[in-house]
Coordinates of C-alpha atoms in Angstrom, one line a residue:
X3 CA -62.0 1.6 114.6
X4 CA -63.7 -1.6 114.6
X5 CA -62.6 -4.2 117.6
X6 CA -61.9 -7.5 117.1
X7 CA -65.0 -8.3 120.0
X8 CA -67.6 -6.7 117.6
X9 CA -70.2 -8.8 116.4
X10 CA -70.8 -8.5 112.6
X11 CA -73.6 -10.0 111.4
X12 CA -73.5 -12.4 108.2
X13 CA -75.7 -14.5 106.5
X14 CA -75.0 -17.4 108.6
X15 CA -75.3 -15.6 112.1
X16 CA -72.4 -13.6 114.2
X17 CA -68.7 -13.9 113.5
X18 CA -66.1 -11.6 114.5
X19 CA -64.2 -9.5 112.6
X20 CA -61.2 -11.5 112.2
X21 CA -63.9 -14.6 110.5
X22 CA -65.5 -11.9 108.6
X23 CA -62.1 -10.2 107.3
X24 CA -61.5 -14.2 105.8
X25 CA -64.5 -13.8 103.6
X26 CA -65.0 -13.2 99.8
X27 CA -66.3 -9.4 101.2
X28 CA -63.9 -9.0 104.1
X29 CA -61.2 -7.0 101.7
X30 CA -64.5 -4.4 101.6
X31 CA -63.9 -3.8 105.3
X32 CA -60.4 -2.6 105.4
X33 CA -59.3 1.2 104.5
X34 CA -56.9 2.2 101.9
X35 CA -55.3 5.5 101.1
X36 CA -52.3 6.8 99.1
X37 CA -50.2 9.5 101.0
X38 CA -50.4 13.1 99.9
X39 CA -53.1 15.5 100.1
X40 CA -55.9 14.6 98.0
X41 CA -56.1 11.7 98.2
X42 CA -59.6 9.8 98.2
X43 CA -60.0 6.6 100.4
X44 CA -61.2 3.5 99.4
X45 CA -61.7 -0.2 100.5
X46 CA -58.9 -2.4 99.8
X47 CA -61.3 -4.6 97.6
X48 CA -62.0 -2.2 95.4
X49 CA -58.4 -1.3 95.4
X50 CA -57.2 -4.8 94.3
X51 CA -60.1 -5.5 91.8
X52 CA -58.6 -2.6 90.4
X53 CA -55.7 -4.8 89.2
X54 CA -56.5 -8.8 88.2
X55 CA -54.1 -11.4 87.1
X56 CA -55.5 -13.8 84.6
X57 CA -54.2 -16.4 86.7
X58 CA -56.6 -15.4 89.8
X59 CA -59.7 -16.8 87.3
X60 CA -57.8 -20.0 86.4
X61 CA -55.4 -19.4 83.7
X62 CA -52.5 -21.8 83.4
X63 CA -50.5 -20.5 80.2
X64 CA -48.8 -23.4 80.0
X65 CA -49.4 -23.4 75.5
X66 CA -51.6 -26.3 76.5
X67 CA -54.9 -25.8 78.5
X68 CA -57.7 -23.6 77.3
X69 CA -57.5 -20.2 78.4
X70 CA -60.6 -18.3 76.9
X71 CA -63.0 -18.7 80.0
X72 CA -60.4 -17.5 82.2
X73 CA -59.5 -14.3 79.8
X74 CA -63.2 -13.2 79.6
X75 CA -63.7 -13.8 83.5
X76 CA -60.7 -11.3 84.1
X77 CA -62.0 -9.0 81.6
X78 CA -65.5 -8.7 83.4
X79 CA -64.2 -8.0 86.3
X80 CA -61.8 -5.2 85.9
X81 CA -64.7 -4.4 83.5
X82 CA -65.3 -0.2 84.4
X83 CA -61.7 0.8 85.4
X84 CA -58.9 -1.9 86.1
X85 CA -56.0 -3.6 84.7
X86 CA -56.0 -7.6 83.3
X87 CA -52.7 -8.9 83.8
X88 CA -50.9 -11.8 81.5
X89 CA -47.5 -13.2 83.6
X90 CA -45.2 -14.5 81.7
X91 CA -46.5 -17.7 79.6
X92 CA -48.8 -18.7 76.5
X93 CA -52.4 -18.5 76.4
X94 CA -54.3 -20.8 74.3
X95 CA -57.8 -19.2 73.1
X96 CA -60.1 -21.8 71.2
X97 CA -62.5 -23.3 72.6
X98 CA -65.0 -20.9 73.3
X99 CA -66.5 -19.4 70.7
X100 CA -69.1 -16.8 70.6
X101 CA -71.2 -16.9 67.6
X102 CA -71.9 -13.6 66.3
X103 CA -74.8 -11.3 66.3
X104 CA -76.8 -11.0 64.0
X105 CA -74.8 -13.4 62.0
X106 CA -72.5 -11.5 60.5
X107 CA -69.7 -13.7 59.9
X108 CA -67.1 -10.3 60.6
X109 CA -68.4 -10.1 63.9
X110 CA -67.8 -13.9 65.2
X111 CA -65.5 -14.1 68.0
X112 CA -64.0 -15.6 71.0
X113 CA -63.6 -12.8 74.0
X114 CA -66.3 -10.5 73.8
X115 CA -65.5 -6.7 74.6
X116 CA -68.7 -5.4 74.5
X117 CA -69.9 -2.2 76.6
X118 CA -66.2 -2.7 78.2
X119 CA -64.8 0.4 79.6
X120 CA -61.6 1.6 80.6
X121 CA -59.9 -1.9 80.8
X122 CA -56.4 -2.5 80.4
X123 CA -54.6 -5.8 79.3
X124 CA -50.6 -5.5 80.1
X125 CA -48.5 -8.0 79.6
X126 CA -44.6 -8.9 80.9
X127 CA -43.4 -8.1 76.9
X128 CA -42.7 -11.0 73.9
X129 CA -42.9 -13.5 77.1
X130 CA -46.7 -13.0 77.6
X131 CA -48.4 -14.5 74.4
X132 CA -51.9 -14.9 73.5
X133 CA -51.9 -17.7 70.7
X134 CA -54.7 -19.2 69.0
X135 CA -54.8 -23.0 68.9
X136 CA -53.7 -24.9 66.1
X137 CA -56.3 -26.3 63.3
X138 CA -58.7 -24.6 65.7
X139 CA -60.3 -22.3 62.6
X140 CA -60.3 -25.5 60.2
X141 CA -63.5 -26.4 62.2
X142 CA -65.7 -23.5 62.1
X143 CA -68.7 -23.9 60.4
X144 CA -69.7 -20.9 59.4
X145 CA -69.4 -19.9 55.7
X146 CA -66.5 -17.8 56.2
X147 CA -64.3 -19.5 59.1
X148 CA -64.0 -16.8 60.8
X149 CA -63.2 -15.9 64.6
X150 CA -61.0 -13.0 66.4
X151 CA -59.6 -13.1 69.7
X152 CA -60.9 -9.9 70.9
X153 CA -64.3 -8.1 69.6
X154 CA -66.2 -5.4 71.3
X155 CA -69.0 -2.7 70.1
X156 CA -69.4 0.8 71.7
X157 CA -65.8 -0.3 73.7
X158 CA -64.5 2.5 75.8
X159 CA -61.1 3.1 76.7
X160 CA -59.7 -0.5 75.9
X161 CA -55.6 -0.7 76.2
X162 CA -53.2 -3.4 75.2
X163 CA -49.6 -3.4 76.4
X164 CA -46.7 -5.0 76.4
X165 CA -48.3 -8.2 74.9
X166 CA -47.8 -10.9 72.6
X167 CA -49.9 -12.0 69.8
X168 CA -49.8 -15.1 67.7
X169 CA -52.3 -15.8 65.4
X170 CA -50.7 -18.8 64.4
X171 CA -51.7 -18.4 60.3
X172 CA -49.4 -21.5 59.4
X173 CA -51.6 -24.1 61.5
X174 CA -54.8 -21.7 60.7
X175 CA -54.9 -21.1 57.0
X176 CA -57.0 -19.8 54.7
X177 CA -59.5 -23.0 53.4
X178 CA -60.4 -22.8 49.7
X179 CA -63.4 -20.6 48.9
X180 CA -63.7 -19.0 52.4
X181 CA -62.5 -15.2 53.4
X182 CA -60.3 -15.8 57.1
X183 CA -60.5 -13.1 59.2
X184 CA -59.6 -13.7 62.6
X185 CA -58.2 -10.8 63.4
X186 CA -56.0 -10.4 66.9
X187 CA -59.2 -7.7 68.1
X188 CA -61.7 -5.5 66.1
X189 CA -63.9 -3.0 67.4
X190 CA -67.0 -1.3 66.7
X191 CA -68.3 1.9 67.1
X192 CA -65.5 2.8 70.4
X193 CA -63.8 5.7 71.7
X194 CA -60.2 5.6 72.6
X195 CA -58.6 1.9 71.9
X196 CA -54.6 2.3 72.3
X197 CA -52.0 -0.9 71.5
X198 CA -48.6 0.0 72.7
X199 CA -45.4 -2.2 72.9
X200 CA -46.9 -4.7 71.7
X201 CA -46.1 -7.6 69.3
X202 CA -48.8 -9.4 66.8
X203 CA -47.4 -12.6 64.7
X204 CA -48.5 -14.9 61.9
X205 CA -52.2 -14.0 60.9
X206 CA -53.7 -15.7 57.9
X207 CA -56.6 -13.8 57.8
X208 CA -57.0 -10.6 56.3
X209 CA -56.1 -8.3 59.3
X210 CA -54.5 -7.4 62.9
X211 CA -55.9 -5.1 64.4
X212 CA -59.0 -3.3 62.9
X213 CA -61.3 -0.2 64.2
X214 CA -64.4 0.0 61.8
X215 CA -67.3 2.2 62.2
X216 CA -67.5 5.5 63.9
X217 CA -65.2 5.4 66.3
X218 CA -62.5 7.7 67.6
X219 CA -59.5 8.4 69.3
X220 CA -56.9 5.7 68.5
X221 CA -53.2 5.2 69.0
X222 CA -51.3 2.4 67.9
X223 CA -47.3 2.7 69.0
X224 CA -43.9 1.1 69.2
X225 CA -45.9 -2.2 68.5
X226 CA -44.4 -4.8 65.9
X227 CA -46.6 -6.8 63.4
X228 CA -45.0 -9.5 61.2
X229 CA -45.8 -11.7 58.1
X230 CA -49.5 -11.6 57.0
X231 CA -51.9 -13.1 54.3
X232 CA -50.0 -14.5 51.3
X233 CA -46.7 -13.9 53.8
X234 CA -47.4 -17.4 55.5
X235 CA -46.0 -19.7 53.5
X236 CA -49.1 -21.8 52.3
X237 CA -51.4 -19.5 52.7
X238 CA -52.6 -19.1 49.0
X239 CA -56.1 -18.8 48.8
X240 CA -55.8 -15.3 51.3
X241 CA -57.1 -12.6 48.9
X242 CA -56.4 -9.4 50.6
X243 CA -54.7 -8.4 53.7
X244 CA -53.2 -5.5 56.1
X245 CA -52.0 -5.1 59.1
X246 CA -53.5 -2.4 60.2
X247 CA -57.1 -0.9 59.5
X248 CA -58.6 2.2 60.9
X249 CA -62.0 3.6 60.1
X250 CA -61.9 6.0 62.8
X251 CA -61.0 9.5 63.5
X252 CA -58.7 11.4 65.5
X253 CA -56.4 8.4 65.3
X254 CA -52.6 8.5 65.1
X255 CA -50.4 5.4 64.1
X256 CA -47.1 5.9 65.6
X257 CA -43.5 4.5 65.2
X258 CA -44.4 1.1 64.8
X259 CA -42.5 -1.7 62.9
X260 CA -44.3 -3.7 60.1
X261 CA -43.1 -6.4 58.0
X262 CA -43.8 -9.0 55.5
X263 CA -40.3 -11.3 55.9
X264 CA -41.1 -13.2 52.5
X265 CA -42.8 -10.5 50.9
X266 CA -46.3 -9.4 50.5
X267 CA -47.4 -12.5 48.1
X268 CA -50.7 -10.3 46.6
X269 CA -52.4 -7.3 48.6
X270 CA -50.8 -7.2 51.5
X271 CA -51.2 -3.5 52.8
X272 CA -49.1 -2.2 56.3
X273 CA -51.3 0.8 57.2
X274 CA -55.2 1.3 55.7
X275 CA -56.1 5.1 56.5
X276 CA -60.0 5.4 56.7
X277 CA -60.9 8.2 59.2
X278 CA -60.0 12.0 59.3
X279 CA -57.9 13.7 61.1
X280 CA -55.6 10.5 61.4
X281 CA -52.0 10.2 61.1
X282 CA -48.8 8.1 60.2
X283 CA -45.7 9.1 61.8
X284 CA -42.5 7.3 62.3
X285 CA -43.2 3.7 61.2
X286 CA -41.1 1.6 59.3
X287 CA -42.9 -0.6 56.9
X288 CA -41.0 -3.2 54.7
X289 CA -41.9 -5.0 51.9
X290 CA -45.1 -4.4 51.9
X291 CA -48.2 -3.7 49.1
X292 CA -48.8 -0.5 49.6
X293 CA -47.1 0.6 52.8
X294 CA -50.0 3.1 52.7
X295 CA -52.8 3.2 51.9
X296 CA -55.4 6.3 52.5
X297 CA -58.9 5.7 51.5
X298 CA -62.1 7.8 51.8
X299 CA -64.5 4.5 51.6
X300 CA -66.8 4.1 53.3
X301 CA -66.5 7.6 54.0
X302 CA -65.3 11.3 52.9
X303 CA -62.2 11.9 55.1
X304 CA -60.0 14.9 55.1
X305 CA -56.5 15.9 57.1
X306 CA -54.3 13.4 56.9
X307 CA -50.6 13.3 57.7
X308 CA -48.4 11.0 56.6
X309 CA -44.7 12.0 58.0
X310 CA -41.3 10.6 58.5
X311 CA -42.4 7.3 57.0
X312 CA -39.3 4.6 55.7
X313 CA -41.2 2.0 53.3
X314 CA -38.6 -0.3 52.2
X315 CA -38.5 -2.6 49.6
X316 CA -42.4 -1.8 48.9
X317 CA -44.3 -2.8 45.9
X318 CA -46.2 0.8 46.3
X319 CA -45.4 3.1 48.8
X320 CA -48.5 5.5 49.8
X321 CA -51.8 4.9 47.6
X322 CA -55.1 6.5 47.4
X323 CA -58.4 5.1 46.7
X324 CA -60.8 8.1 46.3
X325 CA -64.7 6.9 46.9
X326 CA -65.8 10.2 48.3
X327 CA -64.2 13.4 49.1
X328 CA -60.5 13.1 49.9
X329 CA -58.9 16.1 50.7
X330 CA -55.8 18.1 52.9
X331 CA -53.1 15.4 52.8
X332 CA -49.7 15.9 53.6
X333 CA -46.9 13.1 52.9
X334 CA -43.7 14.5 53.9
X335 CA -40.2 13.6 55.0
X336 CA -40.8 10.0 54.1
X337 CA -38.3 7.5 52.1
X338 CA -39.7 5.5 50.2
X339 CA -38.0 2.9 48.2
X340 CA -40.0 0.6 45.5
X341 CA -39.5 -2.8 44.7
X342 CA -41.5 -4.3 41.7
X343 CA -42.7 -7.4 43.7
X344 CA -45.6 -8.3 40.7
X345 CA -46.1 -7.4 36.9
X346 CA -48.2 -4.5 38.1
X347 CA -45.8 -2.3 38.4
X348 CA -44.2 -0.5 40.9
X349 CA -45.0 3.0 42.5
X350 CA -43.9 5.3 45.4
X351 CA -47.2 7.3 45.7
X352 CA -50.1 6.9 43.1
X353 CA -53.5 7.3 43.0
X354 CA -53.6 4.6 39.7
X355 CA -56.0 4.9 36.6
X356 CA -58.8 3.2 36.8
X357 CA -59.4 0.1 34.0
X358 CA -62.8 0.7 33.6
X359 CA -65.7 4.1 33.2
X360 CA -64.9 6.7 35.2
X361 CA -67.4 7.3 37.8
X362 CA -67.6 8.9 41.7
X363 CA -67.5 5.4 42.8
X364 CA -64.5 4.2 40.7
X365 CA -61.6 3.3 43.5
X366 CA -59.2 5.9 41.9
X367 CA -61.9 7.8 40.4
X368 CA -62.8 12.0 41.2
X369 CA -60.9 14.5 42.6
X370 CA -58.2 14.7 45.5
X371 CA -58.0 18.4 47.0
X372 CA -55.5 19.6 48.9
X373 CA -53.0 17.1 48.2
X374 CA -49.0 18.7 49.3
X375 CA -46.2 16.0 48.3
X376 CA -43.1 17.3 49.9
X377 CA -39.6 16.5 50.8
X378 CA -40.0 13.1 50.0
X379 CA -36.6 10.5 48.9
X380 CA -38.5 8.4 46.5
X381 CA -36.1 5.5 45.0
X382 CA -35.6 2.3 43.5
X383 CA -32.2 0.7 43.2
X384 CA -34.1 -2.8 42.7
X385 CA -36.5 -3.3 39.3
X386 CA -35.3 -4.6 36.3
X387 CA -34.6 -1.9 32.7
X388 CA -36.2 -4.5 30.6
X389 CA -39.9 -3.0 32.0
X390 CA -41.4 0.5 32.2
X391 CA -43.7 0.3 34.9
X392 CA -42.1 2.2 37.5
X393 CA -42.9 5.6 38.8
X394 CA -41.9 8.2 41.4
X395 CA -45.3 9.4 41.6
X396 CA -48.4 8.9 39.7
X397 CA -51.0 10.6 40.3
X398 CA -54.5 12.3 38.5
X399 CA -57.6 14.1 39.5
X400 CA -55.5 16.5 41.8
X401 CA -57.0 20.2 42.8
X402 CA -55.2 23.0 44.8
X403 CA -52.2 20.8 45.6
X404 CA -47.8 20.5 45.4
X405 CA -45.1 18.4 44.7
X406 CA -42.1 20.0 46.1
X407 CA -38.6 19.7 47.5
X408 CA -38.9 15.7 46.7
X409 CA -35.9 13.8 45.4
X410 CA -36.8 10.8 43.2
X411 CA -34.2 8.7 41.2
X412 CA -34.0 5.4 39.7
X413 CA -37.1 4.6 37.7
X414 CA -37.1 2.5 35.2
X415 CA -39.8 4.5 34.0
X416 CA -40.8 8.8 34.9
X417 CA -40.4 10.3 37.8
X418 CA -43.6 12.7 38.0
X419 CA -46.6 11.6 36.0
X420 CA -49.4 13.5 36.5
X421 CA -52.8 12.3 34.0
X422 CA -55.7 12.9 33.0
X423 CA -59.2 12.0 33.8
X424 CA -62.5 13.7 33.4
X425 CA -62.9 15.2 36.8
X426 CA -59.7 17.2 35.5
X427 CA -56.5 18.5 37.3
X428 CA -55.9 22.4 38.3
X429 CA -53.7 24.4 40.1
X430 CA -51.0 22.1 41.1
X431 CA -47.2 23.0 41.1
X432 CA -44.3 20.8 40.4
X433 CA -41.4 22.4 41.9
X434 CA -37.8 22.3 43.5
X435 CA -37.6 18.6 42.9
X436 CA -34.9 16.9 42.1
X437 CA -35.4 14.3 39.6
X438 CA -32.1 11.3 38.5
X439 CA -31.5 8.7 36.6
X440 CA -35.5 8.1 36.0
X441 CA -36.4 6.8 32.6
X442 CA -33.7 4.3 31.6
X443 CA -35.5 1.5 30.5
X444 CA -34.5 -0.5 27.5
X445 CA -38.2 -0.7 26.1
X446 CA -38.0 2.8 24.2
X447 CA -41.2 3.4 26.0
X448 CA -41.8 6.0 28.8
X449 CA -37.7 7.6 28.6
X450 CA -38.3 10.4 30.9
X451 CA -38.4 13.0 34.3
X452 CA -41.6 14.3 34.3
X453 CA -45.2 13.2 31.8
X454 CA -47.9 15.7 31.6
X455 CA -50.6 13.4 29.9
X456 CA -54.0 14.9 29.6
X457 CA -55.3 12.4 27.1
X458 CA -58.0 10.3 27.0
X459 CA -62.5 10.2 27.0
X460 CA -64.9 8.4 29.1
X461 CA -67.9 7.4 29.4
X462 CA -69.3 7.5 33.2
X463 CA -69.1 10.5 33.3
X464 CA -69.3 11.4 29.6
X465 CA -66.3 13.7 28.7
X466 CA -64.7 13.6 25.1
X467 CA -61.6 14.7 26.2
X468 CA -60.1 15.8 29.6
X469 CA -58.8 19.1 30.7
X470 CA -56.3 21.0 33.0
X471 CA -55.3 24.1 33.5
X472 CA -53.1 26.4 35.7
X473 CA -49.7 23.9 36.1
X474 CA -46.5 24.9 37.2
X475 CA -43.6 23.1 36.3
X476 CA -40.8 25.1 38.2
X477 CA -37.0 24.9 39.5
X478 CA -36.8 21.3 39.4
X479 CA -33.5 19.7 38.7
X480 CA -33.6 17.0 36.1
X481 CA -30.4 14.8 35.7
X482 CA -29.4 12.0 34.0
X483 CA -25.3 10.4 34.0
X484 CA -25.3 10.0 30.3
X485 CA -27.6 10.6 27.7
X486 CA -30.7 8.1 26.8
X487 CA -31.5 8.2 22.8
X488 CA -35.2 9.0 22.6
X489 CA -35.4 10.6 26.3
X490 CA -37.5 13.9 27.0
X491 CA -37.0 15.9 30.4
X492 CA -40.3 17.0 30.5
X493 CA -42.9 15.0 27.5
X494 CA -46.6 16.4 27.4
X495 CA -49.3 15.6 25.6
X496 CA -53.0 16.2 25.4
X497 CA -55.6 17.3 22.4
X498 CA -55.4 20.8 21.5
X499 CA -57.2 23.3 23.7
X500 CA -57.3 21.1 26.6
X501 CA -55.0 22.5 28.5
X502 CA -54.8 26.3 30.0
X503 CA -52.6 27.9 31.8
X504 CA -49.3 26.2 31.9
X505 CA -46.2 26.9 33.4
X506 CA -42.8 25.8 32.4
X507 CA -39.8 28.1 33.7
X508 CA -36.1 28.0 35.5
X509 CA -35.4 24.0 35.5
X510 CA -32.1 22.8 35.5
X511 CA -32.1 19.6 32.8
X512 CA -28.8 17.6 31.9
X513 CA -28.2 15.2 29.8
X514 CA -31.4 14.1 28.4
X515 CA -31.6 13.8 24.7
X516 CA -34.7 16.9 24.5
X517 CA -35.6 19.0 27.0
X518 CA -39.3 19.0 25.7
X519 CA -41.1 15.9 23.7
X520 CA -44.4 15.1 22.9
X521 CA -46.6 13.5 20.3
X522 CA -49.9 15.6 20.5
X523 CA -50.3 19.2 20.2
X524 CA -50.3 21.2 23.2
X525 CA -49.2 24.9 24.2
X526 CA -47.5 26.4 26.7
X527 CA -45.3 29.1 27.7
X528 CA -41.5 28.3 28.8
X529 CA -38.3 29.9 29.8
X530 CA -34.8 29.1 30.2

């Protein structure tokens, strides 16, 4: 035990301990340790660095004084193992801006996350907010007008919690000719970045939170995001948007709540899927376009899970943009209901045909493996007869996979319509749905449950006709109230010979004017 008489020697000479204990270093000098049996001993020092308040580096969070400095200054020193702490209050970030490396306009920020490990920033809930200034992105001048609040590369064990983002798009927006994307934090290349109870506001740019790269082991939970992109009002020249954006792996987005108020105005996704092994679970996303969207650009990914989804009032609900291999997704137990938002139609999972040649490269282009579609409520209640551009699910390209146990009802247009392309489709089943009301458009154009359409050529890849063989279409219940003049329960068509293999046995169909239609010749083998 150290007396109070001891001599400790400074810099400056001798001072006793109770002179030393009032220094910067004096915190070093005094013991700490939990009760219980274990437990390690440390300096009190380290034991408070452990835990920083903003406010101990000169935040004010009054909404009026600058807070960067004093963010980044808490930041490096919990840096390694602590917790940043935001009281109650708003804090401006603005001022300081670090330009980016390399000059990558993406990478341009204002607090800099880099190498930081195992840091923490927890809030006091919607009454600790981190806001940016107002007009302060209309000054940039880089090309793009660009700067996020938080930005890190090879980031370790970064945390947000319980605080309150707003990115303040409506005094921020978009300028004519530039891309915006001040995001609320992006990182690069990390391992384990987790957002929980958190709320992010307002952004004009084209995302919230976004892990690119090769990173891994993310969770993003019970946080809130609302209005985005075209959502603020003003904000026209934004040209795409989401909330969320995940290039990593091993990443699981969970219970969250994600809308666009106005609706989505042009792309405006809630969840971008870019990594394997990553799931969806819980969330409810409204009014969004898609809800979903599952992407193996820039790279092949495989075992998703998309479960127990509601997408409300959604333009599309879960989409898939295949670049490189895409394969073992599940989307089950979600509702999904569609709202025709645009003249582009409206769809509750789709992977859509592309416009242009078909090649590996083509966004909906090549084959999706694997793919199980299950116990889904796919609906619209919303989208006008007078159109025919609504589907259930649309989808092409698929290999080894199942729709089942779904119940859609309510398109103007089919339920299940499965195409063509020159990858082909094989050994997918279509069975125990339950198909209603789909196909009641006044158009006279696409009056049906389910469309087999293996038409069509291309030219990148050459194919001068498409193929598929070994389809099931089984047990599904197709219903309508009253009989539609031209309808078909179940229309195929395809070229002769392009088609092996298929399937049609035990549905249930009422009330459609033919059970079968078609307009090309096809065979096929079916039974009551």
């Amino acid at each position: 035990m150290i007396q109070e008489d001891v001599e400790l020697r400074g810099l400056n000479g001798k001072m006793n301990r109770r002179d030393f204990l009032a220094t910067a270093t004096g915190a070093a000098l005094v013991g700490y340790s939990r009760r219980g049996a274990g437990a390690v001993a440390k300096s009190n020092q380290l034991k408070f660095r452990r835990s920083v308040s903003i406010k101990d580096f000169g935040a004010v969070g009054n909404g009026i004084a600058d807070d960067t400095a004093a963010i980044q200054a808490a930041i490096n020193a919990a840096n390694g193992g602590g917790t940043v702490y935001f009281p109650a209050g708003t804090y401006l970030v603005g001022n300081v801006l670090t330009l980016p490396r390399g000059g990558a306009y993406l990478d341009q920020y204002m607090i800099d996350l880099s190498s930081v490990s195992n840091v923490m920033l927890r809030g006091a809930g919607d009454d600790s907010v981190i806001k940016i200034k107002d007009h302060f992105l209309d000054g940039l001048v880089d090309l793009r007008s660009n700067a996020h609040i938080f930005y890190g590369e090879n980031s370790k064990g970064i945390s947000l919690d319980k605080l309150r983002f707003d990115l303040n798009g409506k005094s921020n927006l978009t300028p004519v000719g530039k891309i915006r994307n001040a995001f609320a934090i992006k990182l690069k290349n990390g391992d384990g970045f987790s957002a929980s109870d958190c709320s992010f506001y307002n952004s004009g740019g084209r995302n919230v939170i976004v892990l690119g790269g090769a990173g891994f082991n993310a969770s993003v939970e019970r946080c809130r995001f609302y209005n985005g992109g075209r959502g603020i009002a003003g904000n026209v020249n934004n040209t795409d948007f989401s909330f969320i954006y995940s290039e990593w792996t091993d990443s699981k987005f969970i219970d969250n709540y994600i809308v666009q108020k106005n609706g989505p105005g042009g792309w405006s996704g809630g969840i971008e899927l870019h990594g394997s092994r990553s799931s969806a679970i819980g969330n409810t996303i409204i009014n969004c376009e898609p809800a979903i969207y599952i992407a193996s650009a820039p790279n092949a990914i495989e075992d998703i899970a998309i479960e127990n989804n509601a997408m409300l009032d959604c333009n599309r609900g879960v989409v898939f943009w295949r670049s490189g291999i895409l394969k073992n997704v599940s989307v089950v137990k979600n509702r999904i209901s569609i709202r025709r938002w645009w003249d582009h139609g409206a769809f509750g999972i789709c992977n859509s045909a592309p416009s242009r040649a078909w090649n590996e490269k083509t966004a909906h282009a090549g084959i999706v493996e694997g793919l199980i579609i299950k116990d889904n409520v796919i609906e619209d209640n919303q989208s006008a007869l007078d159109v025919d551009d609504c589907y259930g699910i649309y989808l092409g390209s698929l290999v080894n996979s199942e729709i089942s146990g779904n119940t859609i009802s309510n398109m103007n247009s089919f339920g299940i319509y499965l195409f063509g392309s020159p990858f082909g489709m094989s050994s997918v089943r279509v069975v125990n749905n339950t198909i209603y009301n789909c196909g009641r458009n006044t158009t006279g154009k696409g009056r049906g449950a389910i469309y087999l359409n293996f038409n069509g050529t291309s030219v990148a890849p050459f194919a001068t006709n498409f193929f598929a063989k070994n389809i099931e279409i089984l047990n599904n219940k197709i219903m309508q109230d009253s009989a539609i003049d031209g309808s078909s329960a179940i229309k195929l068509s395809w070229p002769t010979g392009s088609v092996s293999n298929l399937e049609i046995k035990g549905n249930f169909i009422k009330n459609y004017a033919r059970s079968l239609g078609g307009d090309r010749g096809y065979e096929y083998r079916i039974e009551k």
